[in-house]
JSON list of C-alpha atoms in Angstrom, two decimals:
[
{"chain": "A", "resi": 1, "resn": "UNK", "atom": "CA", "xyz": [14.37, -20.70, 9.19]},
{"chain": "A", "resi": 2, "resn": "UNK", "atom": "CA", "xyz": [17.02, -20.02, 11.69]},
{"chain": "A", "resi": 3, "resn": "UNK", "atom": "CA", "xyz": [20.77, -20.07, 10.60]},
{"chain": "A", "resi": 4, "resn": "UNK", "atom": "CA", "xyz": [24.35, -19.75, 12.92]},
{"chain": "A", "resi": 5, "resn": "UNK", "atom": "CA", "xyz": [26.11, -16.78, 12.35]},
{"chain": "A", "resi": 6, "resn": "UNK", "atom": "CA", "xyz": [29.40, -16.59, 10.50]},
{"chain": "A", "resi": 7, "resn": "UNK", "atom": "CA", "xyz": [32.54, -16.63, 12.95]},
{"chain": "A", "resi": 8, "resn": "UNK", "atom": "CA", "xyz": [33.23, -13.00, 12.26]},
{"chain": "A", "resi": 9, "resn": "UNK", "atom": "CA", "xyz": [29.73, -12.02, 13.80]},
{"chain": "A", "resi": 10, "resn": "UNK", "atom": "CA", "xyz": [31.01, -14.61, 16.77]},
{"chain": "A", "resi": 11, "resn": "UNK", "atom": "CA", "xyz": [34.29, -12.70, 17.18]},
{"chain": "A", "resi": 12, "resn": "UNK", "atom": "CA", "xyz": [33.04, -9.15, 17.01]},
{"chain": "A", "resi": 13, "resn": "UNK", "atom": "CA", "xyz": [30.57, -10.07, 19.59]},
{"chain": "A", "resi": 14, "resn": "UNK", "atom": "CA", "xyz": [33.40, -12.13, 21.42]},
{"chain": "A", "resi": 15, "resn": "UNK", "atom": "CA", "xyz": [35.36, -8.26, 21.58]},
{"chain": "A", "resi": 16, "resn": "UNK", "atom": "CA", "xyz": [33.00, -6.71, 23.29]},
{"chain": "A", "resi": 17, "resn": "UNK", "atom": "CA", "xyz": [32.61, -9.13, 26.13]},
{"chain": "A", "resi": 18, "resn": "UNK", "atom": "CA", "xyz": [36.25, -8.87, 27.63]},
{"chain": "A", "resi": 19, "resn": "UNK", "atom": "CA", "xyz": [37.00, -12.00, 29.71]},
{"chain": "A", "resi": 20, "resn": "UNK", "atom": "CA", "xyz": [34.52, -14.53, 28.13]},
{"chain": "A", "resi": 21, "resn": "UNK", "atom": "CA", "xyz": [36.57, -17.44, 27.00]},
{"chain": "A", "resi": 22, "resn": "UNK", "atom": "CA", "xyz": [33.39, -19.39, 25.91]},
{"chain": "A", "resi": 23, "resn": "UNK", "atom": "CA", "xyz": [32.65, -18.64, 22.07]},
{"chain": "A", "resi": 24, "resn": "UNK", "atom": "CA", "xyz": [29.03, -17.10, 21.61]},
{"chain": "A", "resi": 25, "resn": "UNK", "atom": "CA", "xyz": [26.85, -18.49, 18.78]},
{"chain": "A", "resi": 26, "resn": "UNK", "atom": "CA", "xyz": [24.43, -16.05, 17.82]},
{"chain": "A", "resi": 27, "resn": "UNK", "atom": "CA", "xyz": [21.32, -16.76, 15.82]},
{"chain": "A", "resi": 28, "resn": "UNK", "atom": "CA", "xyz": [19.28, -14.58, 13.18]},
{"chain": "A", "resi": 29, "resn": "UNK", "atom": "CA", "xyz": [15.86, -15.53, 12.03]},
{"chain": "A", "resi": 30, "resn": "UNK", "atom": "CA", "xyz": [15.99, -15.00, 8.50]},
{"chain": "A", "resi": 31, "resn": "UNK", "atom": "CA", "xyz": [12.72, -13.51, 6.52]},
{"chain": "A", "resi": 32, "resn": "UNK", "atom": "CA", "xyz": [11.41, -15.66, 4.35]},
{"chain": "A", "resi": 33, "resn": "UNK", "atom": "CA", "xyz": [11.40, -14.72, 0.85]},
{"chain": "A", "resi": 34, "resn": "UNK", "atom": "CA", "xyz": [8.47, -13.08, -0.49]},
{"chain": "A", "resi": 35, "resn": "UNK", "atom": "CA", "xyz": [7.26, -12.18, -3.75]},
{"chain": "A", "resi": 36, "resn": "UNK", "atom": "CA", "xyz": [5.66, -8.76, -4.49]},
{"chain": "A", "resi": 37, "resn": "UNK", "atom": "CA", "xyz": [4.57, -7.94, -0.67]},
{"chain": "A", "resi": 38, "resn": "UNK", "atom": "CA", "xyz": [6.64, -7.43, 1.32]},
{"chain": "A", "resi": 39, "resn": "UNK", "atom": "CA", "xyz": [4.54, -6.99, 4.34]},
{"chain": "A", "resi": 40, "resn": "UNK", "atom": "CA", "xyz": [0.90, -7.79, 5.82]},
{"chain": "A", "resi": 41, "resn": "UNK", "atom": "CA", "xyz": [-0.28, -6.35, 9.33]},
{"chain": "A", "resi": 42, "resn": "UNK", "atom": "CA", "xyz": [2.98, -4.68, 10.87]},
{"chain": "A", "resi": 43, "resn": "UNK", "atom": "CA", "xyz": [1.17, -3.62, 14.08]},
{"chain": "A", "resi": 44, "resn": "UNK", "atom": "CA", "xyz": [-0.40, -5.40, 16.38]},
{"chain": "A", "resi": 45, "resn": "UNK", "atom": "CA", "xyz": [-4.01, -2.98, 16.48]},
{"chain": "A", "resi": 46, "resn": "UNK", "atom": "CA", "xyz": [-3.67, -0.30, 13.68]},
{"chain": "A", "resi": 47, "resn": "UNK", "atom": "CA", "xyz": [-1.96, -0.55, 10.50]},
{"chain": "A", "resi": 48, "resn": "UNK", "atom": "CA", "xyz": [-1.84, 2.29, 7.83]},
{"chain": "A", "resi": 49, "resn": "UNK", "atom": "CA", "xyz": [-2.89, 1.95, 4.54]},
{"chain": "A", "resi": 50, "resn": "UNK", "atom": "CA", "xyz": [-3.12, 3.49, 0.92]},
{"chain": "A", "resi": 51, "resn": "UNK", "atom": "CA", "xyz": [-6.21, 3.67, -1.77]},
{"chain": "A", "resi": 52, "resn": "UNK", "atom": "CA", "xyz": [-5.84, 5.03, -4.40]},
{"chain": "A", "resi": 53, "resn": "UNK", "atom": "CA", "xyz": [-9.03, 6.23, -6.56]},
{"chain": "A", "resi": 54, "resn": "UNK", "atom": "CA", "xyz": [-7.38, 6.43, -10.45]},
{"chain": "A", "resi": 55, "resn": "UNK", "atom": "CA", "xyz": [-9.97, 8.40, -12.75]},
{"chain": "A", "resi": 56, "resn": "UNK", "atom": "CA", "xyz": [-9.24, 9.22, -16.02]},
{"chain": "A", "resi": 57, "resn": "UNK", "atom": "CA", "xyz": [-11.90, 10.03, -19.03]},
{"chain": "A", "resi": 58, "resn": "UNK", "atom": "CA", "xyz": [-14.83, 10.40, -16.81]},
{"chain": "A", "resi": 59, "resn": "UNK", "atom": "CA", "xyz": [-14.36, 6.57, -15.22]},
{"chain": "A", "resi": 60, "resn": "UNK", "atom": "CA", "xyz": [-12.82, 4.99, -11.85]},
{"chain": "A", "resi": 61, "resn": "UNK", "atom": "CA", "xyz": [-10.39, 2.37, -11.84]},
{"chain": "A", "resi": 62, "resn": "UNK", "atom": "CA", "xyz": [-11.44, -0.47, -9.88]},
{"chain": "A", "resi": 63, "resn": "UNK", "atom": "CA", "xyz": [-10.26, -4.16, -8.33]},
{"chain": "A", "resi": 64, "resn": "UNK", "atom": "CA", "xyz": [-11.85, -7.43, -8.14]},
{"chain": "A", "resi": 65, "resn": "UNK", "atom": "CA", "xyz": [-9.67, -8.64, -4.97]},
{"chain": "A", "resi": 66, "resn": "UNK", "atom": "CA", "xyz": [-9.14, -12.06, -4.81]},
{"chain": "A", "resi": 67, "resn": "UNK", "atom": "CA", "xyz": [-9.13, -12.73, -1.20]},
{"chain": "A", "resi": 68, "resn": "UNK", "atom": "CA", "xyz": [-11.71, -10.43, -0.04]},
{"chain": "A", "resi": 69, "resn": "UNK", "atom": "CA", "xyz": [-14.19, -10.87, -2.99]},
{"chain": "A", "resi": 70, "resn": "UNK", "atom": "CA", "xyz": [-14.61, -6.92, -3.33]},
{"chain": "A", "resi": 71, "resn": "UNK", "atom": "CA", "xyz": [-14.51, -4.56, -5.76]},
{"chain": "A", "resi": 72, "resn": "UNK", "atom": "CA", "xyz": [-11.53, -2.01, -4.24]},
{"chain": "A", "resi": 73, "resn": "UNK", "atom": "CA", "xyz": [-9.53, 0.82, -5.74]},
{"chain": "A", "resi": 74, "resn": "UNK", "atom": "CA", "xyz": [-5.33, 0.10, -5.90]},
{"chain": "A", "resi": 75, "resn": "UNK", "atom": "CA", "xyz": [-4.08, 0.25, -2.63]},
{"chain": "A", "resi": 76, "resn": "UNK", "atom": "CA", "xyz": [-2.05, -1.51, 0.40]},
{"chain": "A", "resi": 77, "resn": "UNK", "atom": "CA", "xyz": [0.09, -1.25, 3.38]},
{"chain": "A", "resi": 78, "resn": "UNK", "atom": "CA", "xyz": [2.37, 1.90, 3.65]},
{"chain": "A", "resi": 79, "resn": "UNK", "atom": "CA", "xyz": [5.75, 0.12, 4.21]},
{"chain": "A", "resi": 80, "resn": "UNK", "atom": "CA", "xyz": [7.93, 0.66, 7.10]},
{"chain": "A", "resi": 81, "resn": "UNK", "atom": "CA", "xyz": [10.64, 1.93, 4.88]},
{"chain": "A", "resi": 82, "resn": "UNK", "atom": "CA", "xyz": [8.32, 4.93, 2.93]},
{"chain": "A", "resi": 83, "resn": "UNK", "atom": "CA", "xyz": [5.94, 7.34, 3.39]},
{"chain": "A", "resi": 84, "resn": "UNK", "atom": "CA", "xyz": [1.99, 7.30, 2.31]},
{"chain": "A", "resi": 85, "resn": "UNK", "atom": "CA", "xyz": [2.95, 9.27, -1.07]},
{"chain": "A", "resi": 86, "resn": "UNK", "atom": "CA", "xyz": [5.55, 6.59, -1.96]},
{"chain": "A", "resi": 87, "resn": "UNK", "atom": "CA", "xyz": [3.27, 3.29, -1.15]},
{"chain": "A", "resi": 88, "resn": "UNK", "atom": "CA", "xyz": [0.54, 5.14, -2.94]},
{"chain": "A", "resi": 89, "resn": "UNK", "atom": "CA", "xyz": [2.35, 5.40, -6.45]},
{"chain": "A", "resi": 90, "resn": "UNK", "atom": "CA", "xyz": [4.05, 1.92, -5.22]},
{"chain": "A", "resi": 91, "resn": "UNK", "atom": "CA", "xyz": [0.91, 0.55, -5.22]},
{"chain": "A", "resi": 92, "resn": "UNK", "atom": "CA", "xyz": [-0.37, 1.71, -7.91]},
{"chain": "A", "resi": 93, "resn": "UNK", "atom": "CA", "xyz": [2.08, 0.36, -10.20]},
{"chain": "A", "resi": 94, "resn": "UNK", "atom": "CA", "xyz": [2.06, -2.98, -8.47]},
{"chain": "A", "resi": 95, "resn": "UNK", "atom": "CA", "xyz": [-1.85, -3.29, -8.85]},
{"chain": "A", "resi": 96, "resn": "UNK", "atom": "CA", "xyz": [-2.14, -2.48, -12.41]},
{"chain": "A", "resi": 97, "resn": "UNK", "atom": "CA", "xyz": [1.28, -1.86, -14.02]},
{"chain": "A", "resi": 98, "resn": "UNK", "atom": "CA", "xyz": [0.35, 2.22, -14.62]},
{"chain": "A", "resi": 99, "resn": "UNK", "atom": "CA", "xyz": [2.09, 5.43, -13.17]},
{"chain": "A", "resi": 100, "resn": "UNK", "atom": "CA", "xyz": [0.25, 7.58, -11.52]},
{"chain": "A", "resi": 101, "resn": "UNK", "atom": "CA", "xyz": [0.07, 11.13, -10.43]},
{"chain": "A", "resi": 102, "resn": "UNK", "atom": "CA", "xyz": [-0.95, 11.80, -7.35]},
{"chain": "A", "resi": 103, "resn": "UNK", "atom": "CA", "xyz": [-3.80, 14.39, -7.20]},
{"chain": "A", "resi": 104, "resn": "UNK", "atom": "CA", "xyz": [-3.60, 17.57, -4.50]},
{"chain": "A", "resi": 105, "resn": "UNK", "atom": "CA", "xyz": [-1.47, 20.47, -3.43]},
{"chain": "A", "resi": 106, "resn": "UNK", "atom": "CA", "xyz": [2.38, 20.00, -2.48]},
{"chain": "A", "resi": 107, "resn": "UNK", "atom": "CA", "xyz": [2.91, 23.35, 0.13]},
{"chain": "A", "resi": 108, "resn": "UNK", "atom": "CA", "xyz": [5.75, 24.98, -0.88]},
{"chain": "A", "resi": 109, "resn": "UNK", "atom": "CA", "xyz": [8.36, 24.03, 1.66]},
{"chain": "A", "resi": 110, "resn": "UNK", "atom": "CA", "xyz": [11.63, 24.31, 1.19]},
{"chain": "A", "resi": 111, "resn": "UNK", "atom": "CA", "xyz": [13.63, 24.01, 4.62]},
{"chain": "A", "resi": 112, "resn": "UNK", "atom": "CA", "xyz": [16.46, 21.52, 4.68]},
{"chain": "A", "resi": 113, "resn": "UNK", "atom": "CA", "xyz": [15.32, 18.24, 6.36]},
{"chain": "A", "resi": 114, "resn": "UNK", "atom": "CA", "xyz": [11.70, 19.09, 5.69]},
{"chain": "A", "resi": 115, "resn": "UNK", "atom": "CA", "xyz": [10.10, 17.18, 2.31]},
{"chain": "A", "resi": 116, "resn": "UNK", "atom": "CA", "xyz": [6.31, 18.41, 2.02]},
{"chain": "A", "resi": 117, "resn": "UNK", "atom": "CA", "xyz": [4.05, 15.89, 0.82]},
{"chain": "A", "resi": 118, "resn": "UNK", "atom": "CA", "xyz": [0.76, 15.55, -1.01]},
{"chain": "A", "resi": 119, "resn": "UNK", "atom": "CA", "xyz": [-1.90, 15.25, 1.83]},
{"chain": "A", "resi": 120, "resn": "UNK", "atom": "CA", "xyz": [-4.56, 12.17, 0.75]},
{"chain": "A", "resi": 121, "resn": "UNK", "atom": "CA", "xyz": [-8.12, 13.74, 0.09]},
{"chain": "A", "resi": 122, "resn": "UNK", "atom": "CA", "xyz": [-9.95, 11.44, 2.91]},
{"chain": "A", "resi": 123, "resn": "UNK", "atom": "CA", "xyz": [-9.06, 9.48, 5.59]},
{"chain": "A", "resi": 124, "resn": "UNK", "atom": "CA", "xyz": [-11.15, 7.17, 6.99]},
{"chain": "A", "resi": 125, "resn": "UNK", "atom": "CA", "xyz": [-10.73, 4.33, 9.68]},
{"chain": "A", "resi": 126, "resn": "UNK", "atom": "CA", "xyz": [-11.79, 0.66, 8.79]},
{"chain": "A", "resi": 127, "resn": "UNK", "atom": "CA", "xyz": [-12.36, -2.59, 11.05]},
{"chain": "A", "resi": 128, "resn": "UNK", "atom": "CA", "xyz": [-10.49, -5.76, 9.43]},
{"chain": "A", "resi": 129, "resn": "UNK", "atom": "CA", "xyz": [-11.05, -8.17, 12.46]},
{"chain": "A", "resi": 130, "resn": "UNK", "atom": "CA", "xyz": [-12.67, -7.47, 16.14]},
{"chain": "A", "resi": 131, "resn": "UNK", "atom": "CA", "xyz": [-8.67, -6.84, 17.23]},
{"chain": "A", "resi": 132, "resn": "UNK", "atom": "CA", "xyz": [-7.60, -5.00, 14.00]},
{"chain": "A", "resi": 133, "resn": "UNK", "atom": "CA", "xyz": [-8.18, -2.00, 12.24]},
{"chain": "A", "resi": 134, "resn": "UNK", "atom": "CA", "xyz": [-6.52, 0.15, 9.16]},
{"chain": "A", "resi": 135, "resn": "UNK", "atom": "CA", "xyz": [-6.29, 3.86, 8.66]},
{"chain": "A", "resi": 136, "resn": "UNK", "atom": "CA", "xyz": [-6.46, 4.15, 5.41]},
{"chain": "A", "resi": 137, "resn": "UNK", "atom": "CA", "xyz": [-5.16, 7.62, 3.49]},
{"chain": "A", "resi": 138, "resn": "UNK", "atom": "CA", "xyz": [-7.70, 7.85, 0.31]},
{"chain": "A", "resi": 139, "resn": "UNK", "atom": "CA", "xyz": [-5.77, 9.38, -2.99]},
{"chain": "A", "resi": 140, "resn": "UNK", "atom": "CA", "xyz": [-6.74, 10.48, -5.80]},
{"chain": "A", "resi": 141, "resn": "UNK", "atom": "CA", "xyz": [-4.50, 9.95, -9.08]},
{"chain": "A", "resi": 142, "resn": "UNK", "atom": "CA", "xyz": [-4.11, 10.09, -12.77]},
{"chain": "A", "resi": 143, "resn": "UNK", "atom": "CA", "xyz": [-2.32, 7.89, -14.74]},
{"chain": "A", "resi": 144, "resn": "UNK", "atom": "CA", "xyz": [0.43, 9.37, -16.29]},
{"chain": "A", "resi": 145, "resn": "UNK", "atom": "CA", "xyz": [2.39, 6.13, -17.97]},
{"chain": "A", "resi": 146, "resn": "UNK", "atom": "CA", "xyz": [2.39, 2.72, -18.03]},
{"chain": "A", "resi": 147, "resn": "UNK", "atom": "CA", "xyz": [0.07, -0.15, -19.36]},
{"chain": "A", "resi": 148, "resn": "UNK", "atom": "CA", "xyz": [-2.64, -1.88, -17.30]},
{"chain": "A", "resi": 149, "resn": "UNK", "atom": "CA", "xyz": [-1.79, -4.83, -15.96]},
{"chain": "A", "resi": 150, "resn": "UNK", "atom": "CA", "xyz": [-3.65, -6.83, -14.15]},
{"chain": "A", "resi": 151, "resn": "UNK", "atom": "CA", "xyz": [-1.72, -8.37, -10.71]},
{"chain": "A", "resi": 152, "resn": "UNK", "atom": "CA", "xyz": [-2.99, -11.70, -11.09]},
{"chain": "A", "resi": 153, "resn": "UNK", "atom": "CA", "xyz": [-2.11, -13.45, -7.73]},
{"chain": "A", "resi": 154, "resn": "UNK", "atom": "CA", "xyz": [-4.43, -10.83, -5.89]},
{"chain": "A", "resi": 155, "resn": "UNK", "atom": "CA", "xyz": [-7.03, -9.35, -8.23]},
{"chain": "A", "resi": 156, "resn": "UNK", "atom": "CA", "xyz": [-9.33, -11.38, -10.39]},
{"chain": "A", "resi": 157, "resn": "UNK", "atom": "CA", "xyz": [-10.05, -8.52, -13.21]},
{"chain": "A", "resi": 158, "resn": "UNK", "atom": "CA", "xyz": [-9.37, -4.80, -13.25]},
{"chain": "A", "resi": 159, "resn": "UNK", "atom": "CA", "xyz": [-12.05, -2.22, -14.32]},
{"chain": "A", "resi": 160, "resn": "UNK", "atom": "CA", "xyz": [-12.38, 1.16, -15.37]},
{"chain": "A", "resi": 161, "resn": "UNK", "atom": "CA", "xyz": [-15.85, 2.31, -14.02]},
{"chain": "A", "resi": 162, "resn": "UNK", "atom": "CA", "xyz": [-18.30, 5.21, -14.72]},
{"chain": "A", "resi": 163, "resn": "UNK", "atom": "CA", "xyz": [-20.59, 6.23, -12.48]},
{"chain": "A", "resi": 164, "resn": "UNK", "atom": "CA", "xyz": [-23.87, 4.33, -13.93]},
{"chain": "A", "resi": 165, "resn": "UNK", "atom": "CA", "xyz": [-21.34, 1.27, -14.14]},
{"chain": "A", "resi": 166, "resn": "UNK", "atom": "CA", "xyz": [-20.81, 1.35, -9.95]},
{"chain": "A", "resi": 167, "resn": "UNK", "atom": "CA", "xyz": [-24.48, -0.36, -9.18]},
{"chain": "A", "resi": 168, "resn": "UNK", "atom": "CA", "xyz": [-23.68, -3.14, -11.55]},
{"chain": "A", "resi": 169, "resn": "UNK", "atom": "CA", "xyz": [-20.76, -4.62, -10.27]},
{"chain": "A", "resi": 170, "resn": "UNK", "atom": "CA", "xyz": [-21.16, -7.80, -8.60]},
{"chain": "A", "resi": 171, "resn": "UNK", "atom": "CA", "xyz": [-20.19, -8.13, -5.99]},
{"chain": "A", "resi": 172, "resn": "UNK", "atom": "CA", "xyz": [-22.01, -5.03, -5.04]},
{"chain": "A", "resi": 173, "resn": "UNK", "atom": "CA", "xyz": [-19.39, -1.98, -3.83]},
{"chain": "A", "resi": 174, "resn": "UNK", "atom": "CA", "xyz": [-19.49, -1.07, -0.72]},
{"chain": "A", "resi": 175, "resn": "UNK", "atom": "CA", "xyz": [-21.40, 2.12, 0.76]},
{"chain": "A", "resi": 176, "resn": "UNK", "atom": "CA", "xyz": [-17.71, 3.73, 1.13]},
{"chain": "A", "resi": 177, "resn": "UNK", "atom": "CA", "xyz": [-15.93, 2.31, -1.88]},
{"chain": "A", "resi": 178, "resn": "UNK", "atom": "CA", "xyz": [-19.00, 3.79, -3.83]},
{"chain": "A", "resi": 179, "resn": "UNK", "atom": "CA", "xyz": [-19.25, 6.68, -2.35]},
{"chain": "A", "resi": 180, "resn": "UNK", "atom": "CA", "xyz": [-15.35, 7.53, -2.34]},
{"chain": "A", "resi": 181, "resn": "UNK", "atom": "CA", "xyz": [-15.40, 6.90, -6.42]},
{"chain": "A", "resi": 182, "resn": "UNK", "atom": "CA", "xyz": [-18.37, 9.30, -7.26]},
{"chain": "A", "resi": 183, "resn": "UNK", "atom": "CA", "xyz": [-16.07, 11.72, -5.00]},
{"chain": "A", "resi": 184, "resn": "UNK", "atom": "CA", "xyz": [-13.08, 11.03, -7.50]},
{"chain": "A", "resi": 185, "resn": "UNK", "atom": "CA", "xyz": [-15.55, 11.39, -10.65]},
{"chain": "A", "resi": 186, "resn": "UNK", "atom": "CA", "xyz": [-17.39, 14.32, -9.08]},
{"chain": "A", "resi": 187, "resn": "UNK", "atom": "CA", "xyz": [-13.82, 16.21, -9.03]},
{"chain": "A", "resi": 188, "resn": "UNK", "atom": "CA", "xyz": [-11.68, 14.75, -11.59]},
{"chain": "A", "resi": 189, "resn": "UNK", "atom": "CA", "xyz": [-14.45, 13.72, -14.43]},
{"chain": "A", "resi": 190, "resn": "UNK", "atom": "CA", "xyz": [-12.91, 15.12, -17.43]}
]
């Protein structure tokens, strides 16, 4: 949807073209209004992305994703406006309504205009079309609050898997999805 500009925008543009005695209309394309995303592919070859792996009492919270039809852990695009620590818990209360707590070591920086953040425990690079691909920063997390909630418009069901339960999911996990969540149970069990 394109709109016209209010006459102030007109005017202050009008000031900074001395001489012009024809009015300038200026145009904005307005965004449309979105729900809960607030952004898909941002870049035209590589986008950056967040999983998060949530284990708590020996089991692996999982995703039945509605458009894919794949088992996934949380996760989604890091926003222009944040870094991969902020989509991370972002997404993780979007996907399932819990708060979680990032897993990993925060160096102890201190300098002004320096903010250290937890570094993700994989990363891994993954093709999404023959033109597209994701870098994807793998967490891992415990949830510290919420309640589970399953995000309805993406996910058909949410799960919290052990490790026998990973071979019985249907659809089948993926080689990496599996692997990545005997990685999160291997280290955070218990």
């Amino acid at each position: 949807m394109i709109r016209q500009s209010e006459t102030r925008n007109v005017q202050e543009v009008n000031s900074f073209l001395p001489g012009c005695s024809s009015p300038i209309r200026l145009y904005f394309r307005q965004r449309p209004k979105q729900t809960k995303r607030r952004m898909a592919h941002i870049h035209e070859k590589i986008d950056f992305t967040v999983a998060i792996f949530v284990v708590h009492e020996g089991k692996v919270l999982l995703v039945h994703h509605k458009k894919l039809n794949r088992w996934l852990p949380l996760g989604g695009h890091i926003e222009l406006d944040e870094d991969p620590e902020a989509a991370a818990l972002r997404e993780a209360r979007e996907e399932s309504g819990l708060e979680v707590e990032l897993v990993g070591t925060r160096p102890p920086i201190s300098e002004e205009g320096t903010r250290a953040l937890i570094a993700p425990r994989f990363l891994d690079i993954h093709r999404i079309s023959s033109t597209h691909e994701h870098i994807g920063m793998i967490y891992w997390a415990r949830p510290k609050g919420g309640v589970l909630k399953l995000a309805e418009a993406e996910h058909h069901e949410l799960r919290w898997c052990a490790s026998q339960d990973l071979d019985k999911l249907n659809p089948p996990l993926s080689g990496a999805v599996k692997w990545y969540c005997l990685q999160a149970l291997a280290e955070l069990g218990n």
